[in-house]
PDB file of C-alpha atoms in Angstrom:
ATOM      1  CA  MET A   1     -19.949  -0.535  -3.326  1.00 59.00           C
ATOM      2  CA  VAL A   2     -19.484  -0.407  -7.107  1.00 59.00           C
ATOM      3  CA  ILE A   3     -16.152   0.345  -8.802  1.00 63.00           C
ATOM      4  CA  THR A   4     -15.979   0.343 -12.588  1.00 59.00           C
ATOM      5  CA  GLY A   5     -14.401  -2.833 -13.865  1.00 61.00           C
ATOM      6  CA  TYR A   6     -15.290  -5.042 -10.900  1.00 63.00           C
ATOM      7  CA  GLY A   7     -18.880  -5.935 -11.672  1.00 61.00           C
ATOM      8  CA  ASP A   8     -21.611  -5.468  -9.093  1.00 61.00           C
ATOM      9  CA  GLY A   9     -21.576  -6.575  -5.478  1.00 59.00           C
ATOM     10  CA  LEU A  10     -18.039  -7.836  -4.840  1.00 82.00           C
ATOM     11  CA  ALA A  11     -16.325  -4.672  -3.585  1.00 85.00           C
ATOM     12  CA  VAL A  12     -16.999  -3.635   0.019  1.00 88.00           C
ATOM     13  CA  VAL A  13     -15.754  -0.722   2.104  1.00 89.00           C
ATOM     14  CA  GLY A  14     -12.680  -1.953   3.968  1.00 93.00           C
ATOM     15  CA  GLU A  15     -11.437   0.982   6.024  1.00 93.00           C
ATOM     16  CA  GLU A  16     -12.590  -0.496   9.335  1.00 93.00           C
ATOM     17  CA  LEU A  17     -10.071  -3.309   8.865  1.00 95.00           C
ATOM     18  CA  VAL A  18      -7.074  -0.958   8.935  1.00 95.00           C
ATOM     19  CA  GLY A  19      -7.131  -0.682  12.724  1.00 91.00           C
ATOM     20  CA  ARG A  20      -7.316  -4.417  13.364  1.00 93.00           C
ATOM     21  CA  ALA A  21      -4.320  -6.361  14.670  1.00 91.00           C
ATOM     22  CA  GLY A  22      -2.490  -8.098  11.864  1.00 92.00           C
ATOM     23  CA  PHE A  23      -3.621  -5.767   9.075  1.00 95.00           C
ATOM     24  CA  TRP A  24      -0.223  -4.290   8.290  1.00 94.00           C
ATOM     25  CA  GLY A  25       1.409  -7.701   8.329  1.00 91.00           C
ATOM     26  CA  CYS A  26      -1.077  -8.808   5.679  1.00 91.00           C
ATOM     27  CA  HIS A  27      -0.800  -5.655   3.593  1.00 93.00           C
ATOM     28  CA  LEU A  28       2.968  -5.105   3.639  1.00 92.00           C
ATOM     29  CA  LEU A  29       4.359  -8.612   3.906  1.00 87.00           C
ATOM     30  CA  GLY A  30       3.673  -9.172   0.218  1.00 80.00           C
ATOM     31  CA  LEU A  31       6.483  -6.733  -0.557  1.00 80.00           C
ATOM     32  CA  CYS A  32       8.945  -9.015   1.226  1.00 76.00           C
ATOM     33  CA  GLU A  33       8.065 -12.378  -0.312  1.00 69.00           C
ATOM     34  CA  ASP A  34      10.148 -12.525  -3.489  1.00 60.00           C
ATOM     35  CA  GLY A  35      12.798 -14.695  -1.821  1.00 50.00           C
ATOM     36  CA  ALA A  36      15.533 -12.081  -2.220  1.00 57.00           C
ATOM     37  CA  CYS A  37      16.337 -11.798   1.509  1.00 60.00           C
ATOM     38  CA  ASP A  38      18.266 -14.238   3.687  1.00 63.00           C
ATOM     39  CA  GLU A  39      15.892 -13.617   6.597  1.00 74.00           C
ATOM     40  CA  ARG A  40      12.163 -14.151   6.191  1.00 77.00           C
ATOM     41  CA  ALA A  41      10.010 -11.223   7.307  1.00 81.00           C
ATOM     42  CA  GLU A  42       7.504 -11.994  10.071  1.00 86.00           C
ATOM     43  CA  PRO A  43       3.955 -10.619  10.432  1.00 87.00           C
ATOM     44  CA  ALA A  44       4.701  -9.636  14.034  1.00 90.00           C
ATOM     45  CA  TRP A  45       7.266  -7.091  12.817  1.00 91.00           C
ATOM     46  CA  PHE A  46       4.350  -4.989  11.568  1.00 91.00           C
ATOM     47  CA  GLY A  47       2.117  -5.320  14.647  1.00 88.00           C
ATOM     48  CA  GLY A  48      -0.066  -8.140  15.915  1.00 83.00           C
ATOM     49  CA  ASP A  49       1.197 -11.687  15.504  1.00 85.00           C
ATOM     50  CA  GLY A  50       0.933 -14.557  13.065  1.00 85.00           C
ATOM     51  CA  ALA A  51      -2.448 -15.639  14.414  1.00 91.00           C
ATOM     52  CA  ASP A  52      -3.810 -12.098  14.036  1.00 91.00           C
ATOM     53  CA  ALA A  53      -2.540 -11.927  10.454  1.00 90.00           C
ATOM     54  CA  ASP A  54      -4.001 -15.344   9.619  1.00 92.00           C
ATOM     55  CA  ALA A  55      -7.404 -14.395  11.010  1.00 93.00           C
ATOM     56  CA  LEU A  56      -7.476 -11.107   9.138  1.00 93.00           C
ATOM     57  CA  ALA A  57      -6.231 -12.723   5.930  1.00 93.00           C
ATOM     58  CA  GLU A  58      -9.446 -14.755   5.842  1.00 94.00           C
ATOM     59  CA  VAL A  59     -11.346 -11.465   5.657  1.00 94.00           C
ATOM     60  CA  LEU A  60      -8.995  -9.597   3.337  1.00 94.00           C
ATOM     61  CA  PHE A  61      -8.762 -12.405   0.806  1.00 93.00           C
ATOM     62  CA  ASP A  62     -12.377 -13.591   0.895  1.00 93.00           C
ATOM     63  CA  PRO A  63     -13.405 -14.253  -2.750  1.00 90.00           C
ATOM     64  CA  GLU A  64     -16.975 -13.220  -1.948  1.00 89.00           C
ATOM     65  CA  ARG A  65     -16.081  -9.782  -0.545  1.00 89.00           C
ATOM     66  CA  TRP A  66     -13.271  -7.666  -1.972  1.00 91.00           C
ATOM     67  CA  PRO A  67     -12.222  -5.004   0.580  1.00 93.00           C
ATOM     68  CA  VAL A  68     -11.551  -1.549  -0.841  1.00 92.00           C
ATOM     69  CA  PHE A  69      -9.551   1.118   1.005  1.00 93.00           C
ATOM     70  CA  ARG A  70     -10.154   4.645  -0.258  1.00 90.00           C
ATOM     71  CA  VAL A  71      -7.361   7.209  -0.005  1.00 91.00           C
ATOM     72  CA  PRO A  72      -8.641  10.727  -0.772  1.00 87.00           C
ATOM     73  CA  VAL A  73      -6.315  13.092  -2.634  1.00 84.00           C
ATOM     74  CA  GLU A  74      -6.236  16.839  -2.075  1.00 76.00           C
ATOM     75  CA  GLY A  75      -7.567  18.803  -5.017  1.00 68.00           C
ATOM     76  CA  ALA A  76      -9.446  15.886  -6.553  1.00 65.00           C
ATOM     77  CA  ALA A  77     -13.110  15.960  -7.415  1.00 62.00           C
ATOM     78  CA  PRO A  78     -15.466  14.704  -4.688  1.00 62.00           C
ATOM     79  CA  GLY A  79     -14.769  11.022  -4.156  1.00 65.00           C
ATOM     80  CA  GLY A  80     -11.468  11.277  -6.005  1.00 74.00           C
ATOM     81  CA  GLY A  81      -8.296   9.582  -4.884  1.00 84.00           C
ATOM     82  CA  VAL A  82      -6.773   6.135  -4.971  1.00 89.00           C
ATOM     83  CA  ALA A  83      -8.709   2.943  -4.321  1.00 89.00           C
ATOM     84  CA  VAL A  84      -6.666   0.062  -2.926  1.00 92.00           C
ATOM     85  CA  VAL A  85      -8.628  -3.004  -4.044  1.00 91.00           C
ATOM     86  CA  TYR A  86      -8.079  -6.571  -2.871  1.00 92.00           C
ATOM     87  CA  ARG A  87      -8.915  -8.384  -6.103  1.00 88.00           C
ATOM     88  CA  ASN A  88      -9.737 -11.835  -4.762  1.00 88.00           C
ATOM     89  CA  LEU A  89     -10.233 -13.752  -7.985  1.00 84.00           C
ATOM     90  CA  ASP A  90      -9.710 -17.478  -7.697  1.00 81.00           C
ATOM     91  CA  GLY A  91      -6.267 -18.192  -9.112  1.00 82.00           C
ATOM     92  CA  ASP A  92      -5.638 -14.541  -9.981  1.00 81.00           C
ATOM     93  CA  GLY A  93      -5.648 -12.685  -6.691  1.00 84.00           C
ATOM     94  CA  GLY A  94      -3.711  -9.545  -5.976  1.00 87.00           C
ATOM     95  CA  VAL A  95      -3.924  -5.937  -4.864  1.00 90.00           C
ATOM     96  CA  GLU A  96      -4.774  -3.176  -7.308  1.00 90.00           C
ATOM     97  CA  TYR A  97      -4.219   0.549  -6.902  1.00 91.00           C
ATOM     98  CA  ARG A  98      -6.725   2.458  -9.013  1.00 86.00           C
ATOM     99  CA  ARG A  99      -7.240   6.133  -9.702  1.00 82.00           C
ATOM    100  CA  THR A 100     -10.795   7.227  -8.939  1.00 78.00           C
ATOM    101  CA  GLY A 101     -12.903  10.338  -9.520  1.00 68.00           C
ATOM    102  CA  GLY A 102     -10.901  12.944 -11.373  1.00 48.00           C
ATOM    103  CA  VAL A 103      -7.501  12.534  -9.749  1.00 42.00           C
ATOM    104  CA  THR A 104      -4.674  14.079 -11.749  1.00 39.00           C
ATOM    105  CA  GLY A 105      -1.101  15.049 -11.060  1.00 38.00           C
ATOM    106  CA  ALA A 106      -0.178  13.044  -7.992  1.00 36.00           C
ATOM    107  CA  VAL A 107      -1.155   9.720  -9.558  1.00 38.00           C
ATOM    108  CA  THR A 108      -0.985   8.424 -13.099  1.00 35.00           C
ATOM    109  CA  GLU A 109      -3.959   8.957 -15.374  1.00 35.00           C
ATOM    110  CA  GLY A 110      -6.037   5.906 -16.231  1.00 32.00           C
ATOM    111  CA  ALA A 111      -4.567   3.792 -13.453  1.00 34.00           C
ATOM    112  CA  THR A 112      -6.317   0.478 -13.875  1.00 34.00           C
ATOM    113  CA  GLY A 113      -3.451  -2.017 -13.863  1.00 34.00           C
ATOM    114  CA  ALA A 114      -3.397  -5.239 -11.912  1.00 34.00           C
ATOM    115  CA  ALA A 115      -0.922  -6.013  -9.179  1.00 34.00           C
ATOM    116  CA  THR A 116       0.127  -9.263  -7.566  1.00 34.00           C
ATOM    117  CA  GLY A 117       1.985  -9.966  -4.361  1.00 38.00           C
ATOM    118  CA  GLY A 118       3.112  -6.591  -3.040  1.00 44.00           C
ATOM    119  CA  GLY A 119       1.565  -5.157  -6.169  1.00 45.00           C
ATOM    120  CA  THR A 120       1.329  -1.624  -7.448  1.00 43.00           C
ATOM    121  CA  GLY A 121      -0.717  -1.704 -10.600  1.00 53.00           C
ATOM    122  CA  ASP A 122      -0.336   1.495 -12.633  1.00 67.00           C
ATOM    123  CA  VAL A 123      -0.490   3.994  -9.762  1.00 85.00           C
ATOM    124  CA  ARG A 124       3.122   4.886  -9.134  1.00 87.00           C
ATOM    125  CA  LEU A 125       4.315   7.641  -6.853  1.00 91.00           C
ATOM    126  CA  SER A 126       7.642   9.356  -6.404  1.00 92.00           C
ATOM    127  CA  TRP A 127       8.771   9.871  -2.822  1.00 95.00           C
ATOM    128  CA  GLY A 128       7.580  13.488  -2.845  1.00 94.00           C
ATOM    129  CA  GLU A 129       4.204  12.528  -4.285  1.00 92.00           C
ATOM    130  CA  LEU A 130       3.708   9.723  -1.764  1.00 94.00           C
ATOM    131  CA  VAL A 131       4.395  12.102   1.120  1.00 95.00           C
ATOM    132  CA  ALA A 132       2.152  14.806  -0.375  1.00 92.00           C
ATOM    133  CA  VAL A 133      -0.781  12.414  -0.764  1.00 91.00           C
ATOM    134  CA  ALA A 134      -0.289  10.958   2.718  1.00 94.00           C
ATOM    135  CA  ASP A 135       0.085  14.319   4.455  1.00 92.00           C
ATOM    136  CA  GLY A 136      -2.524  16.275   2.495  1.00 86.00           C
ATOM    137  CA  PRO A 137      -5.907  17.010   4.054  1.00 77.00           C
ATOM    138  CA  GLY A 138      -7.525  14.689   1.528  1.00 63.00           C
ATOM    139  CA  GLY A 139     -10.694  16.717   1.373  1.00 57.00           C
ATOM    140  CA  GLY A 140     -12.272  15.030   4.409  1.00 59.00           C
ATOM    141  CA  GLY A 141     -15.252  12.777   3.905  1.00 66.00           C
ATOM    142  CA  ASP A 142     -14.965   9.031   3.495  1.00 79.00           C
ATOM    143  CA  GLY A 143     -11.839   6.944   3.245  1.00 89.00           C
ATOM    144  CA  VAL A 144      -8.602   6.533   5.190  1.00 92.00           C
ATOM    145  CA  LEU A 145      -7.810   9.899   6.751  1.00 90.00           C
ATOM    146  CA  ASP A 146      -4.906   9.129   9.099  1.00 93.00           C
ATOM    147  CA  ARG A 147      -1.617  10.268   7.522  1.00 94.00           C
ATOM    148  CA  ASP A 148       0.415   7.249   8.668  1.00 96.00           C
ATOM    149  CA  GLU A 149      -2.205   4.794   7.464  1.00 96.00           C
ATOM    150  CA  ARG A 150      -2.446   6.534   4.092  1.00 95.00           C
ATOM    151  CA  PHE A 151       1.324   6.525   3.784  1.00 97.00           C
ATOM    152  CA  LEU A 152       1.625   2.795   4.507  1.00 96.00           C
ATOM    153  CA  LEU A 153      -1.338   1.831   2.314  1.00 95.00           C
ATOM    154  CA  LEU A 154       0.310   3.510  -0.676  1.00 95.00           C
ATOM    155  CA  LEU A 155       3.924   2.609   0.153  1.00 95.00           C
ATOM    156  CA  PRO A 156       3.899  -0.269  -2.395  1.00 92.00           C
ATOM    157  CA  CYS A 157       3.332   2.379  -5.103  1.00 91.00           C
ATOM    158  CA  LEU A 158       6.698   4.028  -4.398  1.00 91.00           C
ATOM    159  CA  ARG A 159       9.010   4.331  -7.406  1.00 88.00           C
ATOM    160  CA  GLY A 160      11.973   6.396  -8.512  1.00 88.00           C
ATOM    161  CA  THR A 161      14.675   7.329  -6.024  1.00 90.00           C
ATOM    162  CA  TRP A 162      14.619   8.625  -2.487  1.00 93.00           C
ATOM    163  CA  GLU A 163      16.996   9.694   0.253  1.00 95.00           C
ATOM    164  CA  GLU A 164      17.611   6.582   2.317  1.00 94.00           C
ATOM    165  CA  ALA A 165      17.835   8.258   5.736  1.00 96.00           C
ATOM    166  CA  VAL A 166      14.709  10.341   5.160  1.00 97.00           C
ATOM    167  CA  ALA A 167      12.710   7.388   3.888  1.00 96.00           C
ATOM    168  CA  ARG A 168      13.818   5.117   6.706  1.00 97.00           C
ATOM    169  CA  GLU A 169      12.892   7.687   9.356  1.00 97.00           C
ATOM    170  CA  ARG A 170       9.439   8.213   7.850  1.00 98.00           C
ATOM    171  CA  VAL A 171       8.631   4.518   7.433  1.00 97.00           C
ATOM    172  CA  VAL A 172       9.830   3.733  10.966  1.00 97.00           C
ATOM    173  CA  ALA A 173       7.670   6.505  12.415  1.00 97.00           C
ATOM    174  CA  ALA A 174       4.615   5.388  10.441  1.00 97.00           C
ATOM    175  CA  LEU A 175       4.959   1.744  11.461  1.00 96.00           C
ATOM    176  CA  VAL A 176       5.429   2.585  15.129  1.00 97.00           C
ATOM    177  CA  ALA A 177       2.375   4.865  14.951  1.00 96.00           C
ATOM    178  CA  VAL A 178       0.206   1.970  13.733  1.00 95.00           C
ATOM    179  CA  GLY A 179       1.490  -0.441  16.370  1.00 94.00           C
ATOM    180  CA  ALA A 180       4.673  -2.074  15.070  1.00 94.00           C
ATOM    181  CA  PRO A 181       7.030  -3.157  17.901  1.00 94.00           C
ATOM    182  CA  GLU A 182       9.972  -0.813  18.330  1.00 94.00           C
ATOM    183  CA  ASP A 183      12.409  -3.685  18.828  1.00 93.00           C
ATOM    184  CA  THR A 184      11.779  -5.102  15.336  1.00 93.00           C
ATOM    185  CA  VAL A 185      10.660  -2.067  13.349  1.00 95.00           C
ATOM    186  CA  GLU A 186      14.129  -1.393  11.925  1.00 94.00           C
ATOM    187  CA  ARG A 187      14.257  -4.911  10.506  1.00 91.00           C
ATOM    188  CA  ALA A 188      10.796  -4.470   9.001  1.00 92.00           C
ATOM    189  CA  VAL A 189      11.783  -1.183   7.376  1.00 94.00           C
ATOM    190  CA  GLY A 190      15.020  -2.655   6.055  1.00 91.00           C
ATOM    191  CA  HIS A 191      13.049  -5.372   4.304  1.00 89.00           C
ATOM    192  CA  LEU A 192      10.445  -2.973   2.887  1.00 92.00           C
ATOM    193  CA  LEU A 193      12.904  -0.441   1.506  1.00 92.00           C
ATOM    194  CA  GLY A 194      15.238  -3.144   0.226  1.00 89.00           C
ATOM    195  CA  HIS A 195      12.487  -4.745  -1.824  1.00 86.00           C
ATOM    196  CA  LEU A 196      11.219  -1.388  -3.073  1.00 89.00           C
ATOM    197  CA  GLU A 197      14.753  -0.476  -4.177  1.00 86.00           C
ATOM    198  CA  ARG A 198      15.142  -3.762  -6.050  1.00 80.00           C
ATOM    199  CA  ARG A 199      11.800  -3.176  -7.741  1.00 72.00           C
ATOM    200  CA  ALA A 200      12.892   0.318  -8.806  1.00 62.00           C
ATOM    201  CA  VAL A 201      16.101  -1.065 -10.337  1.00 53.00           C
ATOM    202  CA  HIS A 202      14.012  -3.252 -12.630  1.00 47.00           C
ATOM    203  CA  GLU A 203      12.140  -0.209 -13.958  1.00 51.00           C
ATOM    204  CA  PRO A 204      14.977   2.066 -15.152  1.00 44.00           C
ATOM    205  CA  GLY A 205      12.787   3.830 -17.701  1.00 46.00           C
ATOM    206  CA  TRP A 206      10.095   4.860 -15.276  1.00 41.00           C
ATOM    207  CA  LYS A 207       9.526   8.556 -14.730  1.00 45.00           C
ATOM    208  CA  SER A 208       7.331  10.415 -12.303  1.00 41.00           C
ATOM    209  CA  PRO A 209       3.791  10.975 -13.619  1.00 41.00           C
ATOM    210  CA  LEU A 210       4.470  14.675 -13.097  1.00 37.00           C
ATOM    211  CA  SER A 211       7.498  14.695 -15.399  1.00 35.00           C
ATOM    212  CA  GLY A 212       7.116  17.197 -18.200  1.00 35.00           C
ATOM    213  CA  ARG A 213       3.838  18.583 -16.855  1.00 31.00           C
TER     214      ARG A 213
END
């Protein structure tokens, strides 16, 4: 799989990993690791357990194979959407969210920025845009097609403001749908939204990519 800017041979299709135990702990836990919370988030809050997350991390963060998760966007050209790329460079690892194949409107143009930890790169979505991308038909074809999986994959891209009760309900429902335990899901969501809110506070000048269009 070749994506411009990543050379030849490193990127591999990663969608089959989404359904494996421990995936969401690996993907979302990075949002909760800035040390701003009194309680440390646990991989088991997101489904699976620590051992599952550790085993999957060896695959996700393999420097020889960079998993890519394709999220199709309605109205884009064939193959268009967002590519979630695990950039496993030695000493410079992170997750990048890149625009691919003629996507406009719902994601920023020219999105090629790097992301570390919970990441986001230059693809930033308002709450309404995140929901629209997750819930849209996506044009079928290849990529992640389940609405809850698409929503959670792109959750780190969330910016702007949102209605707390609405966001909490949606994130809870999505996590439960992908296997998060109901007895800890509220704690997981509290951590995720809390860190996203703190991130938004540090970007007061950010506007939706649809602003003025």
